[in-house]
Amino acid sequence: MNFPYSKEVLEHFKNPHNVGKMEDPDGKGLEGSAACGDMVAVYLKVNPDSLVIEDISFESYGCASNIATASIITDLAKGKTLDEAKKITWKQASEALGGLPAVKAHCSVLAVEGLRSAIRDYEEKHGMVVEKEPTDEEVVRRRLKHVMNPIKGLDIIRTELVMKIVVNEGNIRVVLDLPSHHQFAAAIKEDIIEKLEALWDVESVTVDFIS
C-alpha cells in the first residue's frame, strides 16, 4: 500500500515552520472549511515603509495536508512584499510539497486564502484598499464568516449564532443568540468589532446579546 503523502508533506507536518499565534499582528486572516473541518489562521508583521512581510506565523486545526500547506505558505511569503505574496498560488504550495493527494487539494487553497485574508486585513487597516464596496448586510455576513464560534469550532454564520444584522448609514448592529455572561461572549464580540470596524465606510459597531 502506497502512503498518500510525500516526504516533504510529512516533514512539514511533523516539524511545521512559523507555527504559533502572534502577539499584536499587523494583519491576520482566518479561513475554515465546514466540509472537512480544517481551519487555518495566518498572522503578519509588515514593514510599513517597504511593505515587506518581515514575520509570519500560523495556527492550524486539521489534517496533515492542512498543517503542511500552512507551513510552506508561510515560508514562501516571508520576505516578500504584500503584492508579491498575493501572487502565491495553491499550485505553488502543492508543488513545493511534492504534490498532494487530489482529495486534499482544498487544504492548499485554504492556506493561500488565509494568507490573502491576512494581507487584506492589513491593507484595510491602513487605507490601502482601492475597491471600496459599500457595506450592506451581505458584506457584513461575509465578514462574520471569519469570526469563529468556539463552542462549535466553526464560524458564527454557519453555526447560526447571528440572529440579526442591521446596517444603517455606517452604523452596524449585530445581535447574537448568546447570553452576555457566556464564557466566550467577550471574545466573540471583540472579534466581530475588529472585523467590521476595518470596513472603510463603517462608523460604529454594536454587538448585542439575547440577555
Coordinates of C-alpha atoms in Angstrom, one line a residue:
M1 CA 0.0 0.0 0.0
N2 CA 1.4 3.4 -1.1
F3 CA 1.4 6.1 1.6
P4 CA -0.5 9.1 0.2
Y5 CA 1.8 11.9 1.4
S6 CA 5.2 12.9 0.1
K7 CA 8.2 13.1 2.4
E8 CA 8.0 16.9 2.2
V9 CA 4.4 16.9 3.4
L10 CA 5.4 14.6 6.3
E11 CA 8.4 16.8 7.2
H12 CA 6.3 20.0 7.4
F13 CA 3.6 18.1 9.3
K14 CA 5.9 16.7 11.9
N15 CA 8.1 19.9 12.1
P16 CA 6.0 22.8 10.9
H17 CA 7.7 26.2 10.3
N18 CA 6.4 29.5 11.7
V19 CA 3.8 27.9 13.9
G20 CA 2.0 29.7 16.7
K21 CA -0.2 32.7 17.5
M22 CA 1.5 36.1 17.0
E23 CA 1.0 38.9 19.6
D24 CA -0.2 42.2 18.1
P25 CA 0.0 41.2 14.5
D26 CA -0.3 43.9 11.8
G27 CA -2.7 41.7 9.9
K28 CA -4.5 38.4 10.5
G29 CA -6.7 36.1 8.5
L30 CA -8.8 33.2 9.4
E31 CA -10.2 30.6 6.9
G32 CA -12.1 27.4 7.5
S33 CA -14.0 24.7 5.7
A34 CA -17.2 23.3 7.1
A35 CA -16.9 20.4 4.7
C36 CA -13.7 18.9 6.2
G37 CA -13.3 20.7 9.5
D38 CA -9.9 22.2 8.5
M39 CA -9.1 25.8 9.6
V40 CA -6.1 28.0 9.4
A41 CA -5.2 31.4 10.9
V42 CA -2.4 33.5 9.5
Y43 CA -0.6 36.4 11.2
L44 CA 1.6 39.0 9.7
K45 CA 4.2 41.6 10.7
V46 CA 4.7 44.1 7.9
N47 CA 7.4 46.8 7.4
P48 CA 5.3 49.9 6.9
D49 CA 7.8 51.5 4.6
S50 CA 8.8 48.6 2.3
L51 CA 5.5 46.6 2.8
V52 CA 7.7 43.5 3.2
I53 CA 6.4 40.7 5.3
E54 CA 9.1 40.6 8.0
D55 CA 7.4 37.9 10.1
I56 CA 4.6 35.5 9.6
S57 CA 3.1 32.6 11.6
F58 CA 0.0 30.4 11.6
E59 CA -2.3 28.3 13.7
S60 CA -3.9 25.3 12.2
Y61 CA -6.6 22.7 13.0
G62 CA -7.0 19.8 10.7
C63 CA -5.2 17.1 8.8
A64 CA -1.5 16.7 7.8
S65 CA -2.1 18.4 4.5
N66 CA -3.6 21.4 6.2
I67 CA -0.7 21.9 8.6
A68 CA 1.9 21.2 5.9
T69 CA 0.5 23.6 3.4
A70 CA 0.1 26.4 6.0
S71 CA 3.8 25.8 6.9
I72 CA 5.0 26.0 3.3
I73 CA 2.8 29.0 2.5
T74 CA 4.4 31.0 5.4
D75 CA 7.9 30.0 4.2
L76 CA 7.0 31.2 0.7
A77 CA 5.5 34.5 1.9
K78 CA 8.2 35.6 4.4
G79 CA 10.5 38.3 3.0
K80 CA 8.1 39.1 0.1
T81 CA 6.2 42.3 -0.4
L82 CA 2.4 42.2 0.1
D83 CA 1.9 42.4 -3.7
E84 CA 4.4 39.5 -4.2
A85 CA 2.8 37.4 -1.5
K86 CA -0.7 37.9 -3.1
K87 CA 0.6 36.1 -6.2
I88 CA 1.4 32.9 -4.3
T89 CA -0.9 30.2 -5.6
W90 CA -2.1 26.9 -4.2
K91 CA -0.4 25.1 -7.0
Q92 CA 3.0 26.6 -5.9
A93 CA 2.3 25.4 -2.4
S94 CA 1.4 21.9 -3.6
E95 CA 4.4 21.7 -5.9
A96 CA 6.8 22.8 -3.1
L97 CA 5.4 19.9 -1.0
G98 CA 6.0 17.4 -3.8
G99 CA 2.3 17.2 -4.6
L100 CA -0.8 16.5 -2.5
P101 CA -3.5 13.8 -2.8
A102 CA -6.3 15.0 -5.0
V103 CA -8.8 14.9 -2.2
K104 CA -6.6 17.2 -0.1
A105 CA -6.0 19.9 -2.8
H106 CA -8.5 22.1 -0.9
C107 CA -6.0 22.4 2.0
S108 CA -3.5 24.3 -0.1
V109 CA -6.4 26.6 -1.3
L110 CA -7.3 27.2 2.4
A111 CA -3.8 28.2 3.3
V112 CA -3.5 30.6 0.4
E113 CA -6.9 32.2 1.3
G114 CA -5.7 32.6 4.9
L115 CA -2.6 34.4 3.7
R116 CA -4.7 36.7 1.3
S117 CA -7.2 37.3 4.1
A118 CA -4.4 38.5 6.4
I119 CA -3.0 40.8 3.7
R120 CA -6.4 42.3 3.0
D121 CA -6.8 42.8 6.8
Y122 CA -3.5 44.8 6.8
E123 CA -4.5 46.8 3.7
E124 CA -7.9 47.7 5.1
K125 CA -6.5 48.9 8.4
H126 CA -4.0 51.1 6.5
G127 CA -6.4 52.5 3.9
M128 CA -4.8 50.7 1.0
V129 CA -7.9 49.1 -0.5
V130 CA -8.8 50.6 -3.8
E131 CA -12.1 48.9 -4.4
K132 CA -14.5 50.4 -1.9
E133 CA -17.6 48.3 -1.8
P134 CA -20.5 49.9 0.1
T135 CA -21.2 48.0 3.3
D136 CA -24.5 46.2 3.4
E137 CA -25.9 43.2 5.2
E138 CA -24.3 40.8 2.7
V139 CA -20.9 42.3 3.2
V140 CA -21.3 42.1 6.9
R141 CA -22.3 38.4 6.6
R142 CA -19.2 37.6 4.6
R143 CA -17.0 39.3 7.2
L144 CA -18.7 37.4 10.0
K145 CA -17.9 34.1 8.3
H146 CA -14.3 34.8 9.5
V147 CA -15.4 35.1 13.2
M148 CA -15.2 31.7 14.9
N149 CA -17.8 30.2 17.3
P150 CA -15.5 28.4 19.8
I151 CA -18.5 26.4 21.0
K152 CA -18.9 24.6 17.7
G153 CA -15.5 25.1 16.1
L154 CA -17.0 26.8 13.0
D155 CA -17.9 30.4 12.1
I156 CA -20.8 32.3 13.7
I157 CA -22.8 32.4 10.5
R158 CA -22.7 28.7 9.7
T159 CA -23.5 27.9 13.4
E160 CA -26.4 30.3 13.3
L161 CA -25.2 32.3 16.2
V162 CA -26.1 35.6 14.4
M163 CA -29.8 36.4 14.9
K164 CA -29.9 39.8 13.3
I165 CA -27.8 42.3 11.3
V166 CA -28.8 45.9 10.9
V167 CA -26.8 48.3 8.7
N168 CA -27.8 51.9 8.8
E169 CA -25.7 54.8 7.4
G170 CA -22.4 53.5 8.6
N171 CA -23.7 52.0 11.9
I172 CA -23.8 48.3 12.3
R173 CA -25.7 46.3 14.9
V174 CA -25.2 42.6 15.3
V175 CA -27.5 40.5 17.6
L176 CA -26.1 37.2 18.8
D177 CA -28.0 34.2 20.1
L178 CA -25.8 34.0 23.2
P179 CA -26.1 35.4 26.7
S180 CA -23.7 38.3 27.6
H181 CA -22.3 36.3 30.5
H182 CA -21.3 33.4 28.4
Q183 CA -17.6 32.5 28.7
F184 CA -16.9 33.2 25.0
A185 CA -19.2 36.3 24.7
A186 CA -16.5 38.9 25.2
A187 CA -14.0 37.3 22.8
I188 CA -16.6 36.9 20.1
K189 CA -17.7 40.5 20.5
E190 CA -14.2 41.8 20.3
D191 CA -13.5 39.7 17.1
I192 CA -16.8 41.0 15.5
I193 CA -15.9 44.6 16.2
E194 CA -12.4 44.2 14.9
K195 CA -13.6 42.6 11.6
L196 CA -16.3 45.2 10.9
E197 CA -14.6 48.4 12.1
A198 CA -11.9 47.9 9.4
L199 CA -14.6 48.5 6.7
W200 CA -14.0 51.9 5.0
D201 CA -17.5 53.3 5.5
V202 CA -18.3 52.0 9.0
E203 CA -18.5 54.5 11.8
S204 CA -19.7 52.3 14.7
V205 CA -20.3 48.6 15.5
T206 CA -22.6 47.5 18.3
V207 CA -22.9 43.8 19.4
D208 CA -25.9 42.8 21.5
F209 CA -26.7 39.6 23.2
I210 CA -30.0 37.9 23.9
S211 CA -29.7 38.7 27.6

